[in-house]
Amino acid sequence: MDCSMPVLDGYLTTAKIRKPETGTRKPDIPIIAITARAMYGDKEKCIQTGMNDYLAKPINCTELADKINLWLNRAS
């Protein structure tokens, strides 16, 4: 999830996905934050808003693949 998307940022998008009343088919789907925000407290903000994990840009492809595998294995 890109935290800085235009119009509807990643925080609000995550909140909408997690709300049962929005009708999301899989509200518990793993969401990994991808953001240029790498300051103290940014990871915690992502987790508090309902994301499962966090990666700061620039993304390391191996690290992203590892996190995806981690969360997909936890979800199954």
PDB file of C-alpha atoms in Angstrom, residues 2 6 21 25 29 36-37 48 52 61 63 69:
ATOM      1  CA  ASP A   2       1.464   3.329  -1.054  1.00  0.00           C
ATOM      2  CA  PRO A   6      -3.368  11.061  -4.455  1.00  0.00           C
ATOM      3  CA  GLU A  21     -19.616  -2.168   6.333  1.00  0.00           C
ATOM      4  CA  ARG A  25     -14.649  -9.506   0.522  1.00  0.00           C
ATOM      5  CA  ILE A  29      -6.029  -9.253   3.617  1.00  0.00           C
ATOM      6  CA  ALA A  36       9.089   7.318   1.649  1.00  0.00           C
ATOM      7  CA  ARG A  37       8.201   8.304   5.204  1.00  0.00           C
ATOM      8  CA  GLN A  48      -2.031   1.580  14.054  1.00  0.00           C
ATOM      9  CA  ASN A  52       0.272  -5.380   8.791  1.00  0.00           C
ATOM     10  CA  CYS A  61      12.913  -6.378  -4.036  1.00  0.00           C
ATOM     11  CA  GLU A  63      12.919  -7.696   1.257  1.00  0.00           C
ATOM     12  CA  ASN A  69       5.780 -14.525   1.544  1.00  0.00           C
TER      13      ASN A  69
END
